Coordinates of C-alpha atoms in Angstrom, one line a residue:
Chain A
M23 CA -105.7 172.0 -164.6
N24 CA -102.5 172.2 -162.9
D25 CA -101.8 170.9 -159.7
L26 CA -102.2 173.4 -156.7
A27 CA -99.8 171.5 -154.9
S28 CA -97.0 172.0 -157.5
A29 CA -97.8 175.3 -159.2
G30 CA -98.8 177.2 -155.9
C31 CA -101.2 180.2 -155.7
L32 CA -100.9 183.0 -157.9
W33 CA -101.5 186.4 -156.3
I34 CA -104.1 188.8 -158.6
A35 CA -104.8 192.4 -157.8
I36 CA -107.9 193.7 -158.9
A37 CA -108.1 197.4 -159.2
S38 CA -111.1 199.7 -159.4
Y39 CA -113.6 202.3 -158.0
D40 CA -116.5 199.7 -158.4
P41 CA -116.8 197.1 -156.1
R42 CA -119.1 195.3 -158.8
F43 CA -115.8 194.9 -161.0
F44 CA -114.2 193.2 -158.3
R45 CA -116.6 190.9 -158.2
I46 CA -117.4 190.0 -161.7
C47 CA -113.6 189.4 -161.8
Q48 CA -113.5 187.1 -159.1
N49 CA -116.1 185.2 -160.6
Y50 CA -114.7 184.9 -164.0
I51 CA -111.1 184.2 -162.4
G52 CA -113.1 181.3 -160.8
C53 CA -113.9 179.6 -164.0
L54 CA -110.1 178.6 -164.1
D55 CA -109.7 176.8 -160.4
H56 CA -110.9 178.4 -157.3
D57 CA -108.1 177.3 -155.5
A58 CA -105.6 178.3 -158.1
F59 CA -105.4 182.0 -157.6
R60 CA -105.8 184.6 -154.7
C61 CA -107.2 187.9 -155.6
D62 CA -106.9 191.3 -153.6
V63 CA -108.8 194.1 -154.3
Y64 CA -108.0 197.7 -154.3
Q65 CA -109.9 200.7 -154.8
S66 CA -107.2 203.0 -154.7
G67 CA -104.4 202.8 -157.3
E68 CA -101.8 204.4 -155.0
D69 CA -102.3 201.4 -152.3
L70 CA -102.0 199.0 -155.2
L71 CA -98.8 200.8 -156.3
A72 CA -97.6 200.8 -152.6
A73 CA -98.1 197.2 -152.4
L74 CA -96.3 196.5 -155.7
R75 CA -93.4 198.7 -154.5
G76 CA -93.4 196.9 -151.2
G77 CA -92.8 193.6 -153.2
F78 CA -95.9 192.0 -152.9
P79 CA -95.6 189.1 -155.7
Y80 CA -98.8 190.0 -157.8
R81 CA -98.3 188.4 -160.8
A82 CA -101.5 189.9 -162.5
V83 CA -103.2 193.2 -162.2
L84 CA -106.8 193.5 -163.5
L85 CA -107.2 197.3 -163.7
D86 CA -110.6 198.8 -164.7
N87 CA -110.6 202.1 -166.5
A88 CA -110.7 204.2 -163.2
M89 CA -109.9 203.8 -159.5
S90 CA -110.9 205.9 -156.6
D91 CA -107.8 208.3 -157.1
M92 CA -106.5 207.7 -160.8
D93 CA -107.6 206.7 -164.2
G94 CA -106.1 203.5 -165.9
P95 CA -103.4 205.4 -168.2
E96 CA -102.3 207.0 -165.0
F97 CA -102.0 204.1 -163.7
C98 CA -99.9 202.7 -165.9
S99 CA -97.8 205.6 -166.4
R100 CA -96.8 205.2 -162.7
L101 CA -96.5 201.7 -162.9
R102 CA -93.8 202.1 -165.6
Q103 CA -92.0 204.0 -163.3
L104 CA -91.7 200.8 -160.8
D105 CA -88.7 198.8 -160.6
P106 CA -89.2 196.4 -163.6
K107 CA -88.7 193.5 -161.0
F108 CA -91.9 194.8 -158.9
R109 CA -94.0 194.9 -161.7
P110 CA -96.7 192.0 -162.4
W111 CA -96.4 189.8 -165.2
L112 CA -99.8 190.6 -166.8
L113 CA -101.8 193.5 -166.6
L114 CA -105.2 193.4 -167.9
V115 CA -106.9 196.5 -169.3
P116 CA -110.3 195.8 -170.1
T117 CA -111.7 199.0 -170.9
C118 CA -109.1 200.9 -172.1
S119 CA -107.1 201.1 -175.3
V120 CA -104.4 198.3 -175.1
D121 CA -102.5 199.7 -178.1
E122 CA -102.4 203.0 -176.1
L123 CA -101.5 201.6 -172.8
R124 CA -98.7 199.4 -174.3
S125 CA -96.9 202.3 -175.6
V126 CA -97.3 204.0 -172.2
I127 CA -95.7 200.8 -170.2
R128 CA -93.3 199.9 -173.2
D129 CA -90.1 198.9 -171.5
E130 CA -87.4 201.4 -172.9
E131 CA -85.3 201.7 -169.9
P132 CA -81.7 200.2 -170.5
A133 CA -82.1 198.7 -166.9
C134 CA -85.1 196.9 -167.6
R135 CA -83.2 195.5 -171.0
Q136 CA -80.2 194.4 -168.7
A137 CA -82.6 192.7 -166.3
A138 CA -82.7 189.7 -168.5
Q139 CA -84.1 187.7 -165.2
V140 CA -87.0 190.0 -165.0
R141 CA -90.1 189.0 -166.5
R142 CA -91.6 191.4 -168.9
M143 CA -95.0 192.8 -168.3
Q144 CA -97.7 191.5 -170.8
M145 CA -100.8 193.4 -171.4
T146 CA -103.9 191.1 -172.0
G147 CA -107.7 192.0 -172.9
L148 CA -110.9 190.0 -171.4
N149 CA -110.9 187.8 -174.2
S150 CA -107.7 186.1 -173.7
L151 CA -107.5 186.7 -169.9
L152 CA -108.0 182.9 -168.9
Y153 CA -105.6 181.8 -171.5
D154 CA -102.8 184.5 -170.1
L155 CA -103.7 183.3 -166.4
D156 CA -103.7 179.6 -167.2
S157 CA -100.1 180.2 -169.0
M158 CA -98.8 181.8 -166.2
L159 CA -100.3 179.4 -163.6
R160 CA -98.1 177.0 -165.9
A161 CA -95.0 179.2 -165.5
Q162 CA -95.3 179.5 -162.1
A163 CA -95.4 175.8 -161.9
D164 CA -92.0 175.7 -163.2
Q165 CA -89.2 173.9 -161.1
N166 CA -86.7 177.2 -160.7
D167 CA -89.7 179.0 -159.3
S168 CA -89.1 180.0 -155.7
D169 CA -92.6 179.5 -154.6
A170 CA -93.3 176.2 -156.4
A171 CA -90.2 175.0 -154.4
L172 CA -91.0 176.3 -151.0
I173 CA -94.5 174.7 -151.7
Q174 CA -92.5 171.2 -152.4
L175 CA -90.5 171.8 -149.5
L176 CA -93.8 172.6 -147.0
L177 CA -95.5 169.4 -148.6
Q178 CA -92.4 167.2 -147.6
W179 CA -92.3 168.4 -144.3
G180 CA -96.2 167.2 -144.0
E181 CA -97.5 171.1 -144.2
H182 CA -100.5 172.2 -146.5
P183 CA -98.9 175.0 -148.5
G184 CA -102.2 177.0 -148.0
T185 CA -102.4 177.3 -144.3
L186 CA -102.1 180.8 -142.9
G187 CA -98.5 180.2 -141.2
A188 CA -97.5 178.8 -144.2
Q189 CA -98.7 181.7 -146.6
Y190 CA -97.0 184.0 -144.3
L191 CA -94.0 182.1 -144.5
R192 CA -94.1 182.0 -148.4
E193 CA -94.8 185.8 -148.8
C194 CA -92.1 186.4 -146.2
V195 CA -89.4 184.3 -148.0
E196 CA -90.5 185.8 -151.6
L197 CA -89.6 189.2 -150.0
A198 CA -86.5 187.5 -149.0
L199 CA -85.2 186.5 -152.1
R200 CA -85.6 190.0 -153.1
C201 CA -83.5 191.5 -150.5
E202 CA -79.8 192.0 -150.1
P203 CA -78.0 189.0 -148.5
H204 CA -78.6 190.9 -145.1
F205 CA -81.8 192.2 -144.6
A206 CA -84.0 193.2 -141.6
V207 CA -86.5 190.5 -140.7
R208 CA -88.9 192.7 -139.2
K209 CA -88.6 196.1 -141.6
D210 CA -88.1 194.2 -144.9
V211 CA -90.1 191.4 -144.3
L212 CA -92.4 190.7 -141.6
L213 CA -93.6 194.5 -141.7
P214 CA -94.7 194.6 -145.5
V215 CA -96.5 190.9 -145.1
G216 CA -98.3 192.1 -142.1
E217 CA -99.4 195.6 -143.9
R218 CA -100.3 193.4 -146.9
H219 CA -102.7 191.1 -144.6
S220 CA -104.0 194.1 -142.5
V221 CA -102.1 192.4 -139.3
T222 CA -99.4 193.4 -136.6
V223 CA -96.1 192.2 -137.1
A224 CA -96.5 190.0 -133.9
A225 CA -99.1 188.1 -135.9
V226 CA -97.1 187.2 -138.7
D227 CA -94.1 185.9 -136.3
S228 CA -96.9 184.2 -134.5
G229 CA -98.0 182.4 -137.3
I230 CA -94.9 181.6 -138.5
R231 CA -93.9 180.3 -135.2
R232 CA -96.8 178.1 -135.1
L233 CA -95.8 176.8 -138.4
I234 CA -92.4 175.9 -136.9
E235 CA -94.0 174.3 -133.9
H236 CA -96.1 172.3 -135.8
L237 CA -93.4 171.0 -138.0
E238 CA -91.2 170.1 -134.9
N239 CA -94.1 167.8 -133.9
L240 CA -94.7 166.3 -137.0
N241 CA -91.0 165.8 -137.5
R242 CA -90.7 164.4 -140.9
P243 CA -87.3 162.9 -142.2
A244 CA -87.5 165.8 -145.0
W245 CA -87.7 168.2 -141.9
Q246 CA -85.1 166.7 -140.3
A247 CA -82.8 166.6 -143.0
F248 CA -83.7 170.0 -143.8
K249 CA -82.4 171.0 -140.3
R250 CA -79.2 169.0 -140.7
R251 CA -78.3 170.7 -143.9
H252 CA -78.6 174.3 -142.2
H253 CA -76.9 172.8 -138.6
S254 CA -80.3 173.6 -136.9
R255 CA -80.8 170.1 -135.6
S256 CA -80.8 171.2 -131.8
A257 CA -80.8 174.7 -132.1
H258 CA -84.1 176.6 -131.5
L259 CA -85.4 177.7 -135.0
T260 CA -86.6 181.7 -134.5
T261 CA -89.1 183.0 -137.3
G262 CA -86.2 185.4 -138.7
R263 CA -83.7 182.3 -138.7
F264 CA -86.3 180.2 -140.2
I265 CA -86.8 182.5 -143.0
Y266 CA -83.0 183.1 -143.5
V267 CA -82.5 179.1 -143.8
V268 CA -85.4 178.6 -146.0
R269 CA -84.1 181.4 -148.5
D270 CA -80.8 179.9 -148.3
E271 CA -82.1 176.4 -149.0
L272 CA -84.1 178.1 -152.0
L273 CA -81.2 179.9 -153.0
L274 CA -79.0 176.3 -152.9
P275 CA -78.2 175.3 -156.6
A276 CA -80.6 172.8 -157.9
Q277 CA -78.0 170.3 -158.4
D278 CA -76.6 170.6 -154.9
L279 CA -80.2 169.9 -153.7
A280 CA -80.2 166.7 -155.9
Q281 CA -76.8 165.6 -154.7
Q282 CA -78.0 165.6 -151.1
P283 CA -78.5 162.3 -149.7
P284 CA -82.4 161.4 -149.6
S285 CA -83.3 161.9 -146.1
E286 CA -84.3 159.2 -143.9
G287 CA -87.5 157.9 -144.5
E288 CA -87.5 158.7 -148.3
P289 CA -87.3 156.4 -150.9
Q290 CA -84.0 155.6 -152.3
V291 CA -83.4 156.8 -156.0
D292 CA -83.8 153.1 -157.3
E293 CA -87.3 152.9 -155.6
R294 CA -88.7 155.9 -156.4
E295 CA -90.6 155.0 -159.6
L296 CA -91.7 151.9 -158.2
L297 CA -94.1 153.6 -155.8
P298 CA -97.6 154.3 -156.4
I299 CA -98.3 158.0 -157.2
Chain B
M7 CA -129.2 202.5 -194.8
N8 CA -128.3 205.5 -197.2
E9 CA -128.8 204.3 -200.6
S10 CA -126.0 206.2 -202.2
F11 CA -123.6 204.2 -199.8
C12 CA -123.7 200.6 -200.2
P13 CA -120.6 198.9 -198.6
Y14 CA -120.8 195.8 -200.9
K15 CA -120.0 197.9 -204.4
S16 CA -116.6 197.0 -204.9
T17 CA -116.5 199.1 -208.3
E18 CA -116.1 202.5 -206.2
S19 CA -115.0 203.1 -202.7
P20 CA -117.4 205.7 -201.3
V21 CA -115.2 206.3 -198.3
D22 CA -112.2 207.0 -200.5
D23 CA -114.3 209.4 -202.5
R24 CA -116.3 210.8 -200.0
K25 CA -114.0 211.2 -196.9
D26 CA -115.6 214.2 -195.8
D27 CA -119.1 212.8 -195.7
L28 CA -117.8 209.5 -193.8
F29 CA -119.2 210.9 -190.4
A30 CA -122.3 212.2 -192.0
L31 CA -123.1 208.8 -193.9
L32 CA -122.6 207.0 -190.3
P33 CA -125.9 205.0 -190.1
V34 CA -127.0 206.1 -186.5
H35 CA -130.4 204.4 -186.8
A36 CA -129.0 201.0 -187.8
F37 CA -126.4 201.5 -185.2
E38 CA -128.9 202.3 -182.4
S39 CA -131.8 199.4 -183.7
E40 CA -128.8 196.9 -183.7
C41 CA -127.5 198.2 -180.2
Q42 CA -131.1 198.2 -178.9
R43 CA -131.5 194.6 -180.0
S44 CA -128.7 193.4 -178.6
L45 CA -129.6 194.9 -175.1
E46 CA -133.0 193.5 -175.4
M47 CA -131.5 190.0 -176.1
I48 CA -129.5 190.5 -172.8
E49 CA -132.2 191.2 -170.9
L50 CA -134.3 188.4 -172.0
C51 CA -131.5 186.2 -171.3
Q52 CA -131.7 187.7 -167.9
R53 CA -135.1 187.2 -167.4
Y54 CA -134.8 183.6 -168.2
M55 CA -132.0 182.6 -166.2
A56 CA -133.9 185.0 -163.2
H57 CA -136.7 182.5 -163.8
L58 CA -134.6 179.3 -163.5
V59 CA -133.1 180.4 -160.3
A60 CA -136.5 182.1 -158.9
D61 CA -137.3 180.0 -156.2
K62 CA -133.7 178.5 -155.5
E63 CA -132.1 178.9 -152.3
D64 CA -128.7 177.0 -152.6
A65 CA -125.7 178.8 -152.9
D66 CA -125.1 178.5 -156.6
S67 CA -128.4 180.0 -157.2
R68 CA -127.5 183.1 -155.2
E69 CA -124.6 183.7 -156.7
L70 CA -126.1 183.3 -160.2
R71 CA -128.8 186.0 -158.8
Q72 CA -125.8 188.0 -157.9
S73 CA -124.3 188.0 -161.1
L74 CA -127.7 188.8 -162.8
D75 CA -127.8 191.9 -161.0
D76 CA -124.3 192.8 -161.7
L77 CA -125.3 191.9 -165.5
G78 CA -128.5 194.3 -165.2
T79 CA -126.4 197.0 -163.9
A80 CA -123.8 196.5 -166.4
A81 CA -126.4 196.5 -169.0
G82 CA -128.3 199.5 -168.1
R83 CA -125.2 201.7 -168.0
L84 CA -124.2 200.2 -171.3
D85 CA -127.7 201.1 -172.5
R86 CA -127.8 204.7 -171.0
N87 CA -124.2 205.3 -172.7
L88 CA -125.3 204.3 -176.1
T89 CA -128.6 206.5 -176.2
I90 CA -126.5 209.5 -175.0
L91 CA -123.9 208.8 -177.7
S92 CA -126.4 208.1 -180.3
A93 CA -128.3 211.1 -179.5
L94 CA -125.2 213.2 -179.7
L95 CA -124.3 211.4 -183.1
R96 CA -128.0 212.5 -184.5
C97 CA -127.3 216.0 -183.2
A98 CA -123.8 216.1 -184.9
Q99 CA -125.4 214.8 -188.3
Q100 CA -128.0 217.3 -187.8
A101 CA -130.5 214.7 -188.2
E102 CA -132.4 216.0 -185.0
Q103 CA -135.7 218.3 -185.2
P104 CA -137.3 219.0 -182.2
R105 CA -141.3 217.7 -182.1
W106 CA -143.1 220.3 -180.4
E107 CA -146.2 219.5 -178.3
P108 CA -148.0 220.9 -175.1
V109 CA -146.5 219.8 -171.7
E110 CA -148.1 220.2 -168.5
L111 CA -145.1 220.9 -166.4
C112 CA -146.5 220.4 -162.7
A113 CA -147.2 216.8 -163.8
F114 CA -144.1 216.4 -165.3
A115 CA -142.1 217.6 -162.7
R116 CA -144.0 215.4 -159.9
T117 CA -143.4 212.5 -161.8
L118 CA -139.4 213.5 -161.8
C119 CA -140.1 213.5 -158.1
A120 CA -141.9 210.3 -157.8
E121 CA -138.9 208.4 -156.3
Q122 CA -138.3 210.8 -153.8
D123 CA -139.0 208.2 -150.8
T124 CA -136.9 206.0 -152.4
I125 CA -134.1 208.1 -153.0
R126 CA -134.4 209.6 -149.1
Q127 CA -133.9 205.9 -148.2
T128 CA -130.9 204.6 -150.3
L129 CA -129.0 207.7 -150.8
H130 CA -130.3 209.7 -147.8
T131 CA -130.9 212.7 -150.3
Q132 CA -134.2 214.7 -150.0
L133 CA -135.8 215.5 -153.2
E134 CA -138.2 218.3 -152.7
L135 CA -140.6 219.7 -155.4
D136 CA -141.4 223.3 -155.4
C137 CA -144.0 224.7 -158.0
G138 CA -144.4 228.0 -156.2
G139 CA -148.2 227.2 -155.7
L140 CA -148.9 226.5 -159.4
T141 CA -151.0 223.6 -160.0
E142 CA -150.7 223.8 -164.0
L143 CA -148.3 225.3 -166.1
Y144 CA -148.3 224.4 -170.0
V145 CA -145.5 225.0 -172.4
T146 CA -144.7 223.9 -175.6
A147 CA -141.8 221.3 -175.6
D148 CA -140.2 218.5 -177.1
T149 CA -140.8 216.0 -174.4
G150 CA -138.0 213.8 -175.1
Y151 CA -135.6 216.6 -175.0
L152 CA -137.1 218.1 -171.9
S153 CA -137.0 214.6 -169.9
A154 CA -133.4 213.8 -171.2
I155 CA -132.4 217.2 -169.7
C156 CA -134.0 216.9 -166.4
L157 CA -133.2 213.3 -166.0
Q158 CA -129.5 214.2 -166.7
L159 CA -129.6 217.1 -164.1
L160 CA -131.4 215.3 -161.5
S161 CA -128.8 212.4 -162.2
N162 CA -126.2 215.0 -161.7
A163 CA -127.6 216.3 -158.5
L164 CA -128.1 212.8 -156.8
R165 CA -124.4 211.8 -157.8
A166 CA -123.3 215.2 -156.5
C167 CA -124.7 214.8 -153.1
T168 CA -123.5 211.0 -152.9
P169 CA -122.5 209.2 -150.6
E170 CA -123.1 211.9 -147.7
G171 CA -126.7 212.6 -148.6
G172 CA -127.9 216.1 -149.2
H173 CA -130.9 218.2 -150.2
I174 CA -131.9 218.6 -153.8
T175 CA -134.8 221.1 -154.7
L176 CA -136.6 220.9 -157.9
S177 CA -138.8 224.1 -159.0
L178 CA -141.0 225.4 -161.3
R179 CA -141.8 228.8 -162.0
A180 CA -143.6 230.5 -164.6
R181 CA -141.9 233.2 -167.1
P182 CA -143.7 236.8 -166.7
E183 CA -143.1 236.7 -170.7
G184 CA -144.4 233.2 -171.1
G185 CA -142.5 229.9 -171.1
A186 CA -141.0 228.2 -167.5
F187 CA -138.1 228.2 -165.5
L188 CA -137.1 224.6 -164.2
T189 CA -134.4 225.0 -161.8
I190 CA -132.8 222.1 -159.9
T191 CA -130.4 223.0 -157.2
D192 CA -128.4 220.7 -154.8
D193 CA -126.0 220.9 -151.9
G194 CA -123.5 218.5 -153.1
C195 CA -119.7 219.0 -154.2
G196 CA -120.4 221.9 -156.7
L197 CA -118.7 222.8 -159.5
P198 CA -114.9 222.2 -160.1
D199 CA -113.6 225.7 -159.0
G200 CA -110.2 224.9 -160.4
S201 CA -108.3 223.6 -157.5
L202 CA -107.0 220.3 -157.2
R203 CA -109.2 219.6 -154.3
S204 CA -112.5 220.3 -155.8
Q205 CA -111.5 218.8 -158.9
Q206 CA -110.9 215.4 -157.2
N207 CA -113.7 215.6 -155.3
N208 CA -115.9 216.3 -158.3
R209 CA -114.1 213.3 -160.1
S210 CA -114.9 211.0 -157.3
R211 CA -118.7 211.6 -157.4
F212 CA -118.9 211.2 -161.3
L213 CA -116.6 207.8 -161.6
G214 CA -117.9 205.6 -164.4
T215 CA -119.6 208.3 -166.3
T216 CA -118.7 209.6 -169.7
K217 CA -119.1 213.4 -169.2
S218 CA -121.1 213.5 -172.0
G219 CA -124.6 213.9 -170.5
L220 CA -124.4 217.7 -170.2
L221 CA -123.0 217.7 -173.7
L222 CA -126.4 216.4 -175.1
C223 CA -128.4 218.8 -172.9
H224 CA -126.6 221.6 -174.4
A225 CA -127.0 220.3 -177.9
Y226 CA -130.7 219.8 -177.3
C227 CA -130.8 223.5 -176.0
R228 CA -129.0 224.8 -179.1
L229 CA -131.8 222.9 -181.2
T230 CA -134.9 224.1 -179.4
G231 CA -133.8 227.6 -178.4
W232 CA -133.8 226.8 -174.6
T233 CA -131.0 228.0 -172.0
L234 CA -129.3 225.9 -169.6
E235 CA -127.2 227.6 -166.9
L236 CA -125.1 226.0 -164.4
S237 CA -123.8 228.2 -161.6
P238 CA -122.8 227.7 -157.9
R239 CA -125.5 227.4 -155.4
P240 CA -125.8 231.1 -154.3
D241 CA -126.3 230.1 -150.5
G242 CA -123.5 227.4 -149.7
P243 CA -121.9 224.6 -151.4
G244 CA -123.8 223.0 -154.3
T245 CA -124.9 223.7 -157.8
T246 CA -127.9 225.2 -159.4
A247 CA -129.2 224.2 -162.9
C248 CA -131.4 226.3 -164.5
L249 CA -133.3 225.2 -167.8
T250 CA -135.3 228.4 -169.3
L251 CA -138.2 227.3 -171.7
P252 CA -139.2 230.3 -173.5
Q253 CA -142.4 230.9 -175.0
Q254 CA -142.4 229.2 -178.4
D255 CA -143.4 231.6 -181.4
G256 CA -146.9 230.9 -182.6
F257 CA -148.2 229.0 -179.7
T258 CA -151.1 230.2 -177.6
P259 CA -152.0 228.6 -174.6
S260 CA -155.6 228.1 -175.1
P261 CA -157.5 225.4 -173.8
A262 CA -158.3 223.9 -177.3
L263 CA -154.4 223.4 -177.5
R264 CA -154.0 221.6 -174.5
S265 CA -155.1 218.7 -176.2
V266 CA -153.7 216.3 -173.5
T267 CA -156.3 213.7 -172.7
P268 CA -156.1 211.7 -169.6
E269 CA -155.1 208.7 -171.3
D270 CA -152.2 210.8 -173.0
A271 CA -151.0 212.2 -169.5
L272 CA -151.3 208.6 -168.0
H273 CA -149.4 207.4 -171.0
A274 CA -146.7 210.3 -170.7
A275 CA -146.2 209.7 -166.7
R276 CA -145.7 206.0 -167.5
R277 CA -143.1 206.7 -169.7
L278 CA -141.4 209.2 -167.7
W279 CA -141.3 207.2 -164.7
M280 CA -139.5 204.3 -166.8
E281 CA -137.0 206.6 -168.0
L282 CA -136.6 207.8 -164.3
A283 CA -136.4 204.5 -163.2
A284 CA -133.4 203.4 -165.6
E285 CA -131.6 206.9 -164.8
L286 CA -131.9 206.3 -160.9
S287 CA -130.6 202.5 -161.6
C288 CA -127.6 204.0 -162.9
V289 CA -126.7 206.3 -160.0
P290 CA -124.3 204.9 -157.4
G291 CA -126.0 203.0 -154.8
M292 CA -129.2 202.7 -156.5
E293 CA -128.2 200.0 -158.9
N294 CA -130.1 197.1 -156.8
V295 CA -133.2 199.2 -156.4
H296 CA -136.0 197.2 -157.5
F297 CA -138.4 200.0 -158.8
Q298 CA -142.4 199.6 -158.6
I299 CA -144.3 201.7 -161.0
P300 CA -146.8 203.7 -158.8
A301 CA -150.2 202.3 -158.5
E302 CA -152.0 205.5 -160.0
W303 CA -150.0 204.7 -163.4
T304 CA -150.6 201.1 -163.6

């Protein structure tokens, strides 16, 4: 199984009119690794489409044949109208004809073909669901994946990536990475994450501020180095500035990061392999 | 299997030669029995697993019991849908023939309403029986068809009233010219009137169904000469479904033909109750009800 710390959690949306479908899918997915996946459930297709449109990083959508407000084929048709970058990587259609739906969601738009960096949505069935999810988890573990990189940062700073504040930060940064270079922190980032968790913007802000306080208290060398890189050694980090600088950190070319001198207390290059894992 | 169609014959291709007969050659009976066997195997496995965790109270056992309930619900729906599908296939193949027998409709209707307390408690829907003062009413009918139609109509009425709850009346009347009227009236969502709102309202209450139950009811009516009319409830929202069972030619309702012995009646009531429990288990909100057969039929 993938290491959660390196791979991060994979967000899955389950959509059905039937609460039993949620439970059965969650139990089934639990066969892989309870900690590797986070499932959200949607009875309304409209709500799920709105969440995807809002940029929530659902990598997989497990679709029943109907939701409270629309059928599976209609949902797929609406999904096709979404910007490809907002679509999930994997779409489970257990009770509809996969071939029929594949034709519905086939990416024919030139924009999609041009967007080479956008991962093309794959269809899956129940038989191959676990295999496909496992493959996605491996893909998520890719070093280039921004969330995985942020998880690495959090671990270096001494923070578990699964805490509430860390979760808020990861989702905010994920959204920030999809925004224009200059974005409105409250409107474009905090608000969608708050809606996603059914909490206020203030609650998300507070969660991230508590995370910053915790990191300041821990004050690990990696945290100090991070602040130095972004000239934040003495400046008070607000939630908005923190999201900006974390985003900038993740956007730094990999080689730039590699060229950074190891932070204080970190093992030197020639020491690393000698340390126990 | 049909003797003239052996899939293992390599010298000729019956499928190519007899394309028009392909549907007629569909072995519905084999399909049914194989599906039934699979469902029974699922049930045996369920019972075994339920036995394994029967007295355990740890978290894993509770989760397993929950999964077994979910499995039971899914299997029940599958059973229902396969039963309807195979019955429709038999009708389409003209392989169905009604089997006429005397049926006492008052007892039949009482059995249909046997779970009215459970329905009231779980769905907040009041199911009322109105025999119009009749204590017994004999007709000649195919019991299987009659049960299938009435259970389908009852199920539809319950769904139409769910989740708010409502009122359903099952009324029985003798036709002056012989036979009977069996009417199920509900004050639920009503029939779609063509507006988007009513379509959505109707759709939300019949999610998870295949819309084939009424098709089967009409198929049975064509075979028997019965009529089934669905209409808006005259005095408010809801639907009235009226099944007319005309007097069968050549049938004289004499005591000699009312050859329903107490044992037969008990057996018929028990079988109908089993079908009722299976049907109710597929109604949203009643999936986890554990039905207990009434003491008088045990």
